mmCIF file with all atom_site columns, C-alpha atoms in Angstrom:
data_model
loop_
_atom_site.group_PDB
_atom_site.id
_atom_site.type_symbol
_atom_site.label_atom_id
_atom_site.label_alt_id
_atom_site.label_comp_id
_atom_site.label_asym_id
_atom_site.label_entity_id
_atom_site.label_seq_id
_atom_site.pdbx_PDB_ins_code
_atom_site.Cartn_x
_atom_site.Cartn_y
_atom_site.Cartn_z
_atom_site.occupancy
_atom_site.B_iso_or_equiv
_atom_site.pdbx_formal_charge
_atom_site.auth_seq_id
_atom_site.auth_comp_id
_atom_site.auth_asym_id
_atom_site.auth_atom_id
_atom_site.pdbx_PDB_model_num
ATOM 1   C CA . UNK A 1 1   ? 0.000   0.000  0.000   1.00 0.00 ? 1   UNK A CA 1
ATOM 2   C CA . UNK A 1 2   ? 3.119   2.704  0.506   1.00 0.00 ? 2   UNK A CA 1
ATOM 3   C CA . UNK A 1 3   ? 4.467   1.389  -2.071  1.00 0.00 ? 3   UNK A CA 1
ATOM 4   C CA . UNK A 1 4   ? 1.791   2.403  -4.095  1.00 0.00 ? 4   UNK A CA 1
ATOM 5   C CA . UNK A 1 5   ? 1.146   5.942  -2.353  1.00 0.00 ? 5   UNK A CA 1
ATOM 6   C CA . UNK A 1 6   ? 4.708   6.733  -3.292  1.00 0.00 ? 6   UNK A CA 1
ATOM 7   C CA . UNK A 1 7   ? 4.389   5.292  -6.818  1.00 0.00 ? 7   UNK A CA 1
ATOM 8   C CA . UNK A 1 8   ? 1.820   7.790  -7.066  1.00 0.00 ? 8   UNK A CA 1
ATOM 9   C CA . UNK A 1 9   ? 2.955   10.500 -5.484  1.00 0.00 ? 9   UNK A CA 1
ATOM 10  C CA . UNK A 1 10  ? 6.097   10.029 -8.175  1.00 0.00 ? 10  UNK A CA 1
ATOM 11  C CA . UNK A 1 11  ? 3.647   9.923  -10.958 1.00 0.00 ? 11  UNK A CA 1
ATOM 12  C CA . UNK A 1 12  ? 1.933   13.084 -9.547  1.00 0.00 ? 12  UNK A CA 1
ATOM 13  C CA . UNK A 1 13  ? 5.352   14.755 -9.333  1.00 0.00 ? 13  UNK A CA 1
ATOM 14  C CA . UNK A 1 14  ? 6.113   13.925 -12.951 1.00 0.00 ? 14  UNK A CA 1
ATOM 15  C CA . UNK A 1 15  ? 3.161   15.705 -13.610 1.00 0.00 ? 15  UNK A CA 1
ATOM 16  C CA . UNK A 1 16  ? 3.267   18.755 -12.499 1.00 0.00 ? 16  UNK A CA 1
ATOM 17  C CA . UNK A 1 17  ? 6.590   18.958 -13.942 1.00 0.00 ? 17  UNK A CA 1
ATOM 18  C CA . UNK A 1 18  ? 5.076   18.534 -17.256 1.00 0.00 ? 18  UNK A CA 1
ATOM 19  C CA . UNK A 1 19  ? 2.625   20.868 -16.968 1.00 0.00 ? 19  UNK A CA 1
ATOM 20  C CA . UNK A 1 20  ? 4.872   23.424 -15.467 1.00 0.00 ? 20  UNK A CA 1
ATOM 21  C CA . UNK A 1 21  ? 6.916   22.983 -18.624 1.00 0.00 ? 21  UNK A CA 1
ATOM 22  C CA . UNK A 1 22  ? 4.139   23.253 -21.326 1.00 0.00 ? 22  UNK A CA 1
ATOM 23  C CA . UNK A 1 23  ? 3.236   26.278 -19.453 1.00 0.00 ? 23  UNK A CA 1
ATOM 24  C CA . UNK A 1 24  ? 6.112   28.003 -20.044 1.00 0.00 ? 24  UNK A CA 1
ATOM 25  C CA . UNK A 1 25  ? 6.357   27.056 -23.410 1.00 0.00 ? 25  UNK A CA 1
ATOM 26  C CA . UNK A 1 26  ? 3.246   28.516 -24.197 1.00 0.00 ? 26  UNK A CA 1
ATOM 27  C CA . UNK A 1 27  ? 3.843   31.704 -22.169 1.00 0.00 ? 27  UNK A CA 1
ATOM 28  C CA . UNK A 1 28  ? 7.460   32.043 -24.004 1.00 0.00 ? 28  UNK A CA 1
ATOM 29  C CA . UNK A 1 29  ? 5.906   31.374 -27.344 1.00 0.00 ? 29  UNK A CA 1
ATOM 30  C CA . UNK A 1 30  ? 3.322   34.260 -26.790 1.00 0.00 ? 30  UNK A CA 1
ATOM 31  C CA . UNK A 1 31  ? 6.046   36.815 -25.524 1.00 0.00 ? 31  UNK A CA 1
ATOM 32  C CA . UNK A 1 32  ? 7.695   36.020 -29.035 1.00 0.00 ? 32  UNK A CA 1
ATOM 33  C CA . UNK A 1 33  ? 4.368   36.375 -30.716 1.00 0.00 ? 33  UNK A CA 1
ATOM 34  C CA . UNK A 1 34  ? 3.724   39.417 -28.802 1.00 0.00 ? 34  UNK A CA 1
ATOM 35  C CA . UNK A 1 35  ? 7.169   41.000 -29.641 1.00 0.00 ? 35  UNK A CA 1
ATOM 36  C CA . UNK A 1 36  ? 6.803   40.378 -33.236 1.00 0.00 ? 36  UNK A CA 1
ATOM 37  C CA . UNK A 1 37  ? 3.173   42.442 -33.599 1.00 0.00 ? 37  UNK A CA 1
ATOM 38  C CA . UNK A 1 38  ? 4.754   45.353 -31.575 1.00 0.00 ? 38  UNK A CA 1
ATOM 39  C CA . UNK A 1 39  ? 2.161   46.349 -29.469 1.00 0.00 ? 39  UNK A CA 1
ATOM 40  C CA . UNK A 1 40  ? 0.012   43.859 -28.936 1.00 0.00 ? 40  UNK A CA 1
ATOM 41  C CA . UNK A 1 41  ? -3.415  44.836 -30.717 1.00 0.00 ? 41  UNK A CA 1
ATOM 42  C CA . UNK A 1 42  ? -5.993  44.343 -27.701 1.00 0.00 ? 42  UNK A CA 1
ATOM 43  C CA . UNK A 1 43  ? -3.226  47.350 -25.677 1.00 0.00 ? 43  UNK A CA 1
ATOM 44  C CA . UNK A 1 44  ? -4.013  49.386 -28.930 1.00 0.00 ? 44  UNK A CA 1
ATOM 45  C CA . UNK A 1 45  ? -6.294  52.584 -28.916 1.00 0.00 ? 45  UNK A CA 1
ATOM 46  C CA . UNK A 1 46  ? -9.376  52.330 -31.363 1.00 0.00 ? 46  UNK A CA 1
ATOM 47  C CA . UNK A 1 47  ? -8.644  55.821 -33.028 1.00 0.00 ? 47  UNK A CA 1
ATOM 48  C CA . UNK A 1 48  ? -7.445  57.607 -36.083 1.00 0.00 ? 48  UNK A CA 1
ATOM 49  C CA . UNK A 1 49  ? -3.731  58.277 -34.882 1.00 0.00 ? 49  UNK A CA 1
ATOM 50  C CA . UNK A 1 50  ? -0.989  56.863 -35.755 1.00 0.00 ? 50  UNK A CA 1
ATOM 51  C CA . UNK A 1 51  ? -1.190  53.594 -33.966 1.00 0.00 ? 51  UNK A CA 1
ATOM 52  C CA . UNK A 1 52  ? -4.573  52.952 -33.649 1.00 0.00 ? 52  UNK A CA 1
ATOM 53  C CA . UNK A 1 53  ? -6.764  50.329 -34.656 1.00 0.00 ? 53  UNK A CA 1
ATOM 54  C CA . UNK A 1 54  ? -8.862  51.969 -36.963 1.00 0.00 ? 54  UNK A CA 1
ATOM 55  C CA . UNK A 1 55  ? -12.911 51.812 -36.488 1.00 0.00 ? 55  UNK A CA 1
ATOM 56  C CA . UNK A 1 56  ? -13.913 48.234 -37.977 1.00 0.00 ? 56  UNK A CA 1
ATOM 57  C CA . UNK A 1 57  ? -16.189 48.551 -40.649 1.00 0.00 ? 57  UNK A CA 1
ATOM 58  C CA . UNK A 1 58  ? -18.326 45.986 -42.727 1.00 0.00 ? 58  UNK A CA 1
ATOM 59  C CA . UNK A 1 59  ? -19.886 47.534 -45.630 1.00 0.00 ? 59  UNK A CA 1
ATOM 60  C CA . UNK A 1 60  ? -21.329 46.069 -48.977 1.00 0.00 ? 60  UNK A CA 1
ATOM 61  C CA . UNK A 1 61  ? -19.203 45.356 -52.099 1.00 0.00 ? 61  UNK A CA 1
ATOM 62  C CA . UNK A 1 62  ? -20.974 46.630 -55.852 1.00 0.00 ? 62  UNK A CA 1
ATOM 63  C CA . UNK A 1 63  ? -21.338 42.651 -55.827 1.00 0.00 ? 63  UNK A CA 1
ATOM 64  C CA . UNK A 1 64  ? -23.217 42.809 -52.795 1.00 0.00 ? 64  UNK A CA 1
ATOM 65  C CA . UNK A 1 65  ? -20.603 41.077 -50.624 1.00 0.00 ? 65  UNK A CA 1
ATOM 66  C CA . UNK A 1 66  ? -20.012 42.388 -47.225 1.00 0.00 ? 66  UNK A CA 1
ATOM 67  C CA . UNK A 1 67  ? -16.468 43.226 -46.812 1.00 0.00 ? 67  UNK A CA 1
ATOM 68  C CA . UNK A 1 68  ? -15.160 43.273 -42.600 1.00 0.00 ? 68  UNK A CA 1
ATOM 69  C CA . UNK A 1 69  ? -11.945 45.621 -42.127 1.00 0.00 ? 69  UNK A CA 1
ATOM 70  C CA . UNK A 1 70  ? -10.470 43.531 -39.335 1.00 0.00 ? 70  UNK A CA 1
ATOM 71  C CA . UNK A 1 71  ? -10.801 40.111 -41.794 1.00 0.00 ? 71  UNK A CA 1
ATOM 72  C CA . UNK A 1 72  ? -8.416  41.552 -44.026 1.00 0.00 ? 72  UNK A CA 1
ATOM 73  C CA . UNK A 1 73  ? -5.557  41.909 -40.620 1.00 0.00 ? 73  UNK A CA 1
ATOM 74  C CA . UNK A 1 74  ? -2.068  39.950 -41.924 1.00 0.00 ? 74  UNK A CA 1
ATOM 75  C CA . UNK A 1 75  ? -2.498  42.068 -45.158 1.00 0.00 ? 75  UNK A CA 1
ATOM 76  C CA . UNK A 1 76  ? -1.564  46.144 -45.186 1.00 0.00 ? 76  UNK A CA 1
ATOM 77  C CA . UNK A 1 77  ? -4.444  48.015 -46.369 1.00 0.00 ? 77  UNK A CA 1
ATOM 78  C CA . UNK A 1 78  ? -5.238  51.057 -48.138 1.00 0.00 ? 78  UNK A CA 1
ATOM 79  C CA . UNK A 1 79  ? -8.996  53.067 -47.247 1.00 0.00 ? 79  UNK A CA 1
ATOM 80  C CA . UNK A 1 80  ? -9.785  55.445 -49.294 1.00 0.00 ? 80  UNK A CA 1
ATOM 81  C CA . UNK A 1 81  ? -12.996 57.342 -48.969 1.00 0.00 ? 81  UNK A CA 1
ATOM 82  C CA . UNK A 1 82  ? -14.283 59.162 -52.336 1.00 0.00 ? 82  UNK A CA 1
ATOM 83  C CA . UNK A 1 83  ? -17.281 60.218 -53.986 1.00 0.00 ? 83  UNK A CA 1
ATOM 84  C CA . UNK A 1 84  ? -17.880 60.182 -58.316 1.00 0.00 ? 84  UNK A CA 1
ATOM 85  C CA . UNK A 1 85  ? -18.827 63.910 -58.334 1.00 0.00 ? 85  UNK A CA 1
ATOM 86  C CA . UNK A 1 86  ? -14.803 64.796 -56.707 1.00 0.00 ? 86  UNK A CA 1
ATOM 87  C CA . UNK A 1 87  ? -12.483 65.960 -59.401 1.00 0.00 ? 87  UNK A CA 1
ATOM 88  C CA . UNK A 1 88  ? -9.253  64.755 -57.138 1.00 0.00 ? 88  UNK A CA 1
ATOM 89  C CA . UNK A 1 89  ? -10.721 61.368 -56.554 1.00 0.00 ? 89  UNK A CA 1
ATOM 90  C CA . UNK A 1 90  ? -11.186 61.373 -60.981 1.00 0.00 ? 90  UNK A CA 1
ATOM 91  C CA . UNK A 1 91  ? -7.759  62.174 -60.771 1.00 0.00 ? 91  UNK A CA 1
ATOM 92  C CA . UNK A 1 92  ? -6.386  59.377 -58.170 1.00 0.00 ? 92  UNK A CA 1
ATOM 93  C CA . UNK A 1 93  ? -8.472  56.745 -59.366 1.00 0.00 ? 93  UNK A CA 1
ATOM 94  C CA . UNK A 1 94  ? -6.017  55.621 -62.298 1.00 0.00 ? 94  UNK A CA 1
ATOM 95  C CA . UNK A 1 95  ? -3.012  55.632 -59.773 1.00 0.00 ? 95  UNK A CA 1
ATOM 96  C CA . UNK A 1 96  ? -4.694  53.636 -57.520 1.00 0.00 ? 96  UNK A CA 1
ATOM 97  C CA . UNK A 1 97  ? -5.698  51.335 -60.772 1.00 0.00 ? 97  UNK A CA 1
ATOM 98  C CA . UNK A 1 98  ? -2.107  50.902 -61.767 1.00 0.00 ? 98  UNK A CA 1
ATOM 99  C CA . UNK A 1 99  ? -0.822  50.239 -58.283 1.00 0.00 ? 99  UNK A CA 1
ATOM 100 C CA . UNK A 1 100 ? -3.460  47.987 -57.910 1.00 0.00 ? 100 UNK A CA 1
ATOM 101 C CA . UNK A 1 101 ? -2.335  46.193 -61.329 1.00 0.00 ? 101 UNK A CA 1
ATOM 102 C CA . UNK A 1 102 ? 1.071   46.859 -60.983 1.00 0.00 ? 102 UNK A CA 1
ATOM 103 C CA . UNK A 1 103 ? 2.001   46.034 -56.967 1.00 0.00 ? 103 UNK A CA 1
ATOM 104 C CA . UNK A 1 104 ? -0.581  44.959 -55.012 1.00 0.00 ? 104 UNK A CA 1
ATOM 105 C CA . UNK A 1 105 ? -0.121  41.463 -54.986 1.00 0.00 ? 105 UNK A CA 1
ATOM 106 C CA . UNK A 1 106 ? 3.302   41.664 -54.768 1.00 0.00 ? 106 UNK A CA 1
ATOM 107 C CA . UNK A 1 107 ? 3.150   44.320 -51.496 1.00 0.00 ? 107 UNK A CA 1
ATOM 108 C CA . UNK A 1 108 ? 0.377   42.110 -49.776 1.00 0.00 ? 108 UNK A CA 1
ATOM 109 C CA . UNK A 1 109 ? -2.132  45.183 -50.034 1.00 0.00 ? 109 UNK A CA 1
ATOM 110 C CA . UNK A 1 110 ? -5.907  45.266 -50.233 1.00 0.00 ? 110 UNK A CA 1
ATOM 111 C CA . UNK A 1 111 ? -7.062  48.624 -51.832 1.00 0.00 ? 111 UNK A CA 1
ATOM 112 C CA . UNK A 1 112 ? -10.837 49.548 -49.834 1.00 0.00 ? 112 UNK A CA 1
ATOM 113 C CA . UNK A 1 113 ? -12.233 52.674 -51.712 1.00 0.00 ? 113 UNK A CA 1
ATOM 114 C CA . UNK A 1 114 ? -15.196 53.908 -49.561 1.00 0.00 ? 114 UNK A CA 1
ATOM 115 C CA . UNK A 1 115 ? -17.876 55.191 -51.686 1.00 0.00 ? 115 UNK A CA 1
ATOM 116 C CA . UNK A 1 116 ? -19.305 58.182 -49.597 1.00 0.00 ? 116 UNK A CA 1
ATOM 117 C CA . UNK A 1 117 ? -22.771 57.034 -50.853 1.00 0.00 ? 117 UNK A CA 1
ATOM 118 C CA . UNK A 1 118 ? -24.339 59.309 -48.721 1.00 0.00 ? 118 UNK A CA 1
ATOM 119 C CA . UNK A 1 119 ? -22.814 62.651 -50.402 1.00 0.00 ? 119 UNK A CA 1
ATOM 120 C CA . UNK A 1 120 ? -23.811 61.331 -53.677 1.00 0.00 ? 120 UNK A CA 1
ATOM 121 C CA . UNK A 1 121 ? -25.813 63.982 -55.901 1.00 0.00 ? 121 UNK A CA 1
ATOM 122 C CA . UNK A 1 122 ? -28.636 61.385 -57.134 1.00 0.00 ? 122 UNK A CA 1
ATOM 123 C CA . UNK A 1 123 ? -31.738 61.915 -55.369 1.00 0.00 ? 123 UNK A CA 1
ATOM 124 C CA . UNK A 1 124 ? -32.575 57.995 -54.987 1.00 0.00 ? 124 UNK A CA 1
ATOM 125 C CA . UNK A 1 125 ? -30.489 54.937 -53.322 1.00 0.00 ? 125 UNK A CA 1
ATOM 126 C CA . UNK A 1 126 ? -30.642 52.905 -56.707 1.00 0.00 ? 126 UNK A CA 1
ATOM 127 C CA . UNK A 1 127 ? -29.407 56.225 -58.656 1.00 0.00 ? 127 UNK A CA 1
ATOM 128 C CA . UNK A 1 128 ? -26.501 56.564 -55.955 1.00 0.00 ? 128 UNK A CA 1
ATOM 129 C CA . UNK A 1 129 ? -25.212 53.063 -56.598 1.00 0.00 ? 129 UNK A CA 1
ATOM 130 C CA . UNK A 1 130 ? -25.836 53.615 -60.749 1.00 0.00 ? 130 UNK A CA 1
ATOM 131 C CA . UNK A 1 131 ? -23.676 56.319 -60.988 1.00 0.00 ? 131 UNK A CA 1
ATOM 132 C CA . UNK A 1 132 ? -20.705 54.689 -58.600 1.00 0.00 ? 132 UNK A CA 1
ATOM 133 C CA . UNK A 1 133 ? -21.257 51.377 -60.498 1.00 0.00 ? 133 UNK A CA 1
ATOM 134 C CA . UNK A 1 134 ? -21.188 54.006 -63.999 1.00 0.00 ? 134 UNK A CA 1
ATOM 135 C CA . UNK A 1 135 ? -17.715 55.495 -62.326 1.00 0.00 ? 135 UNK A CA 1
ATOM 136 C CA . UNK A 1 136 ? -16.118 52.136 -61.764 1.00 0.00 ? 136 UNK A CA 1
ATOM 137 C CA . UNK A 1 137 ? -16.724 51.220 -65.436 1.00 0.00 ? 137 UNK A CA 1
ATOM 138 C CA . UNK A 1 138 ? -15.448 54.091 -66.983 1.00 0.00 ? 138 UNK A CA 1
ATOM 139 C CA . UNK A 1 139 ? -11.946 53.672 -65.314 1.00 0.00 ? 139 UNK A CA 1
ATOM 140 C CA . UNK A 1 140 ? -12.071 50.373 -65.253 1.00 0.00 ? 140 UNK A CA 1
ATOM 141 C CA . UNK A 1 141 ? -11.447 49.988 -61.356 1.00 0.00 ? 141 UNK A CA 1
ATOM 142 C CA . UNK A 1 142 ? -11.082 46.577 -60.531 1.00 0.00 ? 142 UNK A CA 1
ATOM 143 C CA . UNK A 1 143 ? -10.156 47.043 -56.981 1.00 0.00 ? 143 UNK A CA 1
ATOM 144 C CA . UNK A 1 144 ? -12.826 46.212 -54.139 1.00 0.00 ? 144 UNK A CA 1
ATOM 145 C CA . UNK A 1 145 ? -15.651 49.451 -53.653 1.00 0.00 ? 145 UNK A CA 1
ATOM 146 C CA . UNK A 1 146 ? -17.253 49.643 -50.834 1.00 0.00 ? 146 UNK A CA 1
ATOM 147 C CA . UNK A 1 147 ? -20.781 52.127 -50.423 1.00 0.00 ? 147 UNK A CA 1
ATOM 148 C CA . UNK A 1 148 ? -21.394 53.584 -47.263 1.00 0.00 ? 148 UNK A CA 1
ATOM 149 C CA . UNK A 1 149 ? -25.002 54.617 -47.866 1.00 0.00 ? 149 UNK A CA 1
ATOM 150 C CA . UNK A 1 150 ? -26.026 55.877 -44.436 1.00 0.00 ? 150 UNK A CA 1
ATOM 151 C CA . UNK A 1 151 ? -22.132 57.522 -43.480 1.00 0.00 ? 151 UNK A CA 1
ATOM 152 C CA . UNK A 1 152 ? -21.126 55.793 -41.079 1.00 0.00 ? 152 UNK A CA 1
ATOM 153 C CA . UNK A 1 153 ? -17.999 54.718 -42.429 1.00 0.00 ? 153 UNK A CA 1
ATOM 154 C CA . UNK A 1 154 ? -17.258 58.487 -43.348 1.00 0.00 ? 154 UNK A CA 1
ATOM 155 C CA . UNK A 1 155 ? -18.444 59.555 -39.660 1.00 0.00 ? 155 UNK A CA 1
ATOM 156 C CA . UNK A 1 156 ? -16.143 56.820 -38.090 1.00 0.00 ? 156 UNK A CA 1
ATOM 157 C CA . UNK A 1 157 ? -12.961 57.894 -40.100 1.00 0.00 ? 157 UNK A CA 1
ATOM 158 C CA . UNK A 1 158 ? -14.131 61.684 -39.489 1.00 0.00 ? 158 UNK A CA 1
ATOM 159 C CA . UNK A 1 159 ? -14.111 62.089 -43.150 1.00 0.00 ? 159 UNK A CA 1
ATOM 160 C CA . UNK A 1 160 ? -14.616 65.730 -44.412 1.00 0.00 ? 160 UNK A CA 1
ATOM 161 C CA . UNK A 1 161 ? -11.977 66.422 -47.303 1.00 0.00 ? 161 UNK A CA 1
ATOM 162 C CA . UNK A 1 162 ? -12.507 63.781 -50.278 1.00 0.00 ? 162 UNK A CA 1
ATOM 163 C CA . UNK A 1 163 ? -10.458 61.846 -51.310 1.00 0.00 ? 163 UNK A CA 1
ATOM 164 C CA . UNK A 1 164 ? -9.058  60.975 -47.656 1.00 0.00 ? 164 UNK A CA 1
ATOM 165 C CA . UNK A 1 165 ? -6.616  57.736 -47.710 1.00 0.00 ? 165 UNK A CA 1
ATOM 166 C CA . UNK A 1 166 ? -5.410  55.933 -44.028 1.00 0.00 ? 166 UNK A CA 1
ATOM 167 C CA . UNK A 1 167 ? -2.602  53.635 -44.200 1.00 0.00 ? 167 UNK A CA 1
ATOM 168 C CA . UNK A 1 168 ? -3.000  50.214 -41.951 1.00 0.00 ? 168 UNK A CA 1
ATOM 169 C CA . UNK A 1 169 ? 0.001   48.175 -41.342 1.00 0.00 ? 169 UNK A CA 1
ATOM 170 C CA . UNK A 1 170 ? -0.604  44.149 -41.607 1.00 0.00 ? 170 UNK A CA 1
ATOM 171 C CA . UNK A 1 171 ? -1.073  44.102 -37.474 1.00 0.00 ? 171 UNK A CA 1
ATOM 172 C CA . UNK A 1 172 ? -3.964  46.409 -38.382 1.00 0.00 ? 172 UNK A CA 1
ATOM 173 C CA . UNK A 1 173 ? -2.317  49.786 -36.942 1.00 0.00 ? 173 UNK A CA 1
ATOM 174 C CA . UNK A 1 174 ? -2.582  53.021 -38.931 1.00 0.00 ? 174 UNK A CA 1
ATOM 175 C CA . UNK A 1 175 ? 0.373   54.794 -40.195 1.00 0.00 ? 175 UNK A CA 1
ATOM 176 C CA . UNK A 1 176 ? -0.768  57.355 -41.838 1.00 0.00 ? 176 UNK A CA 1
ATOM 177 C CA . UNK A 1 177 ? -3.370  59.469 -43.538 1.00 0.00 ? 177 UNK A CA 1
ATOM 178 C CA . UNK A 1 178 ? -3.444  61.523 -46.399 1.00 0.00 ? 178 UNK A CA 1
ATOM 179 C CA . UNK A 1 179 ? -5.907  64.063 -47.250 1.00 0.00 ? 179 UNK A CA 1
ATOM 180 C CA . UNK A 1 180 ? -6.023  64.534 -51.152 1.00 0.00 ? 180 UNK A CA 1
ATOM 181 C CA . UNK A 1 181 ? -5.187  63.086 -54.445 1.00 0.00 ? 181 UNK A CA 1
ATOM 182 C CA . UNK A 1 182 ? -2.187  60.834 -54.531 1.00 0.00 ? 182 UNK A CA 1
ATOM 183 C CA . UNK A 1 183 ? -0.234  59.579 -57.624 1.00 0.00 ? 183 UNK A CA 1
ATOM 184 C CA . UNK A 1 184 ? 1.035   56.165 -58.155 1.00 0.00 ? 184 UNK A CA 1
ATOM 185 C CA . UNK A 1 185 ? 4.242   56.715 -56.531 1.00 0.00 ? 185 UNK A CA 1
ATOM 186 C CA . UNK A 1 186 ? 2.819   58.626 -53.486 1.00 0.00 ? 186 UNK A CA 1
ATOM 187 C CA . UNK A 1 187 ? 1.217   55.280 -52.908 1.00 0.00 ? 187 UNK A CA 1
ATOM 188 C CA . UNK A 1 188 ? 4.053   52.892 -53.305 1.00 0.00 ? 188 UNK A CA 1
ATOM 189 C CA . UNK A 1 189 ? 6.548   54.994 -51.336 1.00 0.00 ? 189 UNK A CA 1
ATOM 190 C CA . UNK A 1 190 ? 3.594   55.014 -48.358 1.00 0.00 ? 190 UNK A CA 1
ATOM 191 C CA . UNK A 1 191 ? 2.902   51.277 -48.311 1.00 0.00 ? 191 UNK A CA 1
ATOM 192 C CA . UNK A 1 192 ? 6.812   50.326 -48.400 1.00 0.00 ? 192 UNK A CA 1
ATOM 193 C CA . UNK A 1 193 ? 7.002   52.092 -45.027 1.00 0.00 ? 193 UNK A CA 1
ATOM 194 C CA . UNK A 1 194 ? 4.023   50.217 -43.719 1.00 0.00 ? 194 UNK A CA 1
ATOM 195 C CA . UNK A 1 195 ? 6.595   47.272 -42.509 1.00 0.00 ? 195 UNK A CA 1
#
């Protein structure tokens, strides 16, 4: 009988031992983890500085999908927020087409242009979405656009000049904004110092 209270007091022992060591395995792999990301993304501010996780939004594709800003995390990401009436978003749209084309795949970048459906000067909903889905045609965008019908998006992200671009790094941090048109090499330049 003590010989089999100390056989399992041994195996007990053994145990814990084990355990302890997974434990810290798991705690030392999370530090590393942790250290990688930077800050670690729950300690982050939901804001618009530099830094912050951005607002998450879900909005609706012109294919009807709903597209989640914190799904696309792992990948950098480039929000834009425009409207079809805005001569400097007519102007950025083919630099954001070419970098699209050209680098996006390459730089691990999703390109999000916000469609400030709201501001749009149609008087009805279908209308709105006829003349963004008329834009997107006649510069052949084939990057993912977003509406935002009611403004919220726009409201979030504080949105007043158009076209208004924020940076997000692959951890989901933003790096920077830009208010106004940018050119295709405005936009490579910015992503490259994402990471």
């Amino acid at each position: 009988m003590k010989k089999n209270i100390g056989l399992l007091m041994v195996v007990l022992l053994i145990a814990a031992m084990i355990g302890t060591y997974v434990k810290q395995q798991i705690d030392k792999e999370r530090e590393i983890e942790t250290a990688s990301l930077g800050k670690e993304v729950e300690e982050r501010t939901i804001g618009l500085k530099k830094g912050d996780t951005p607002p998450d939004l879900t909005l609706t594709n012109l294919d009807g999908e709903k597209v989640t800003l914190s799904k696309l995390r792992g990948k950098k990401v480039v929000l834009n927020f425009w409207a079809t009436w805005c001569p400097p978003c007519k102007a950025e749209m083919p630099h954001m087409q070419n970098y699209y084309d050209q680098y996006a795949k390459e730089d691990n970048v999703e390109i999000l242009a916000v469609n400030l459906t709201s501001a749009e000067r149609d008087v009805t909903a279908d209308a709105k979405i006829d003349s963004v889905m008329t834009f997107r045609d006649g510069f052949e965008l084939t990057f993912p656009i977003l509406l935002d019908p009611e403004n919220v998006a726009g409201s979030d992200y504080q949105v007043i000049t158009i076209p208004t671009t924020y940076f997000i790094d692959s951890t989901g941090a933003i790096q920077q904004a830009i208010e106004g048109p940018m050119n295709i090499e405005m936009l490579k330049n910015t992503v490259e110092a994402l990471d």
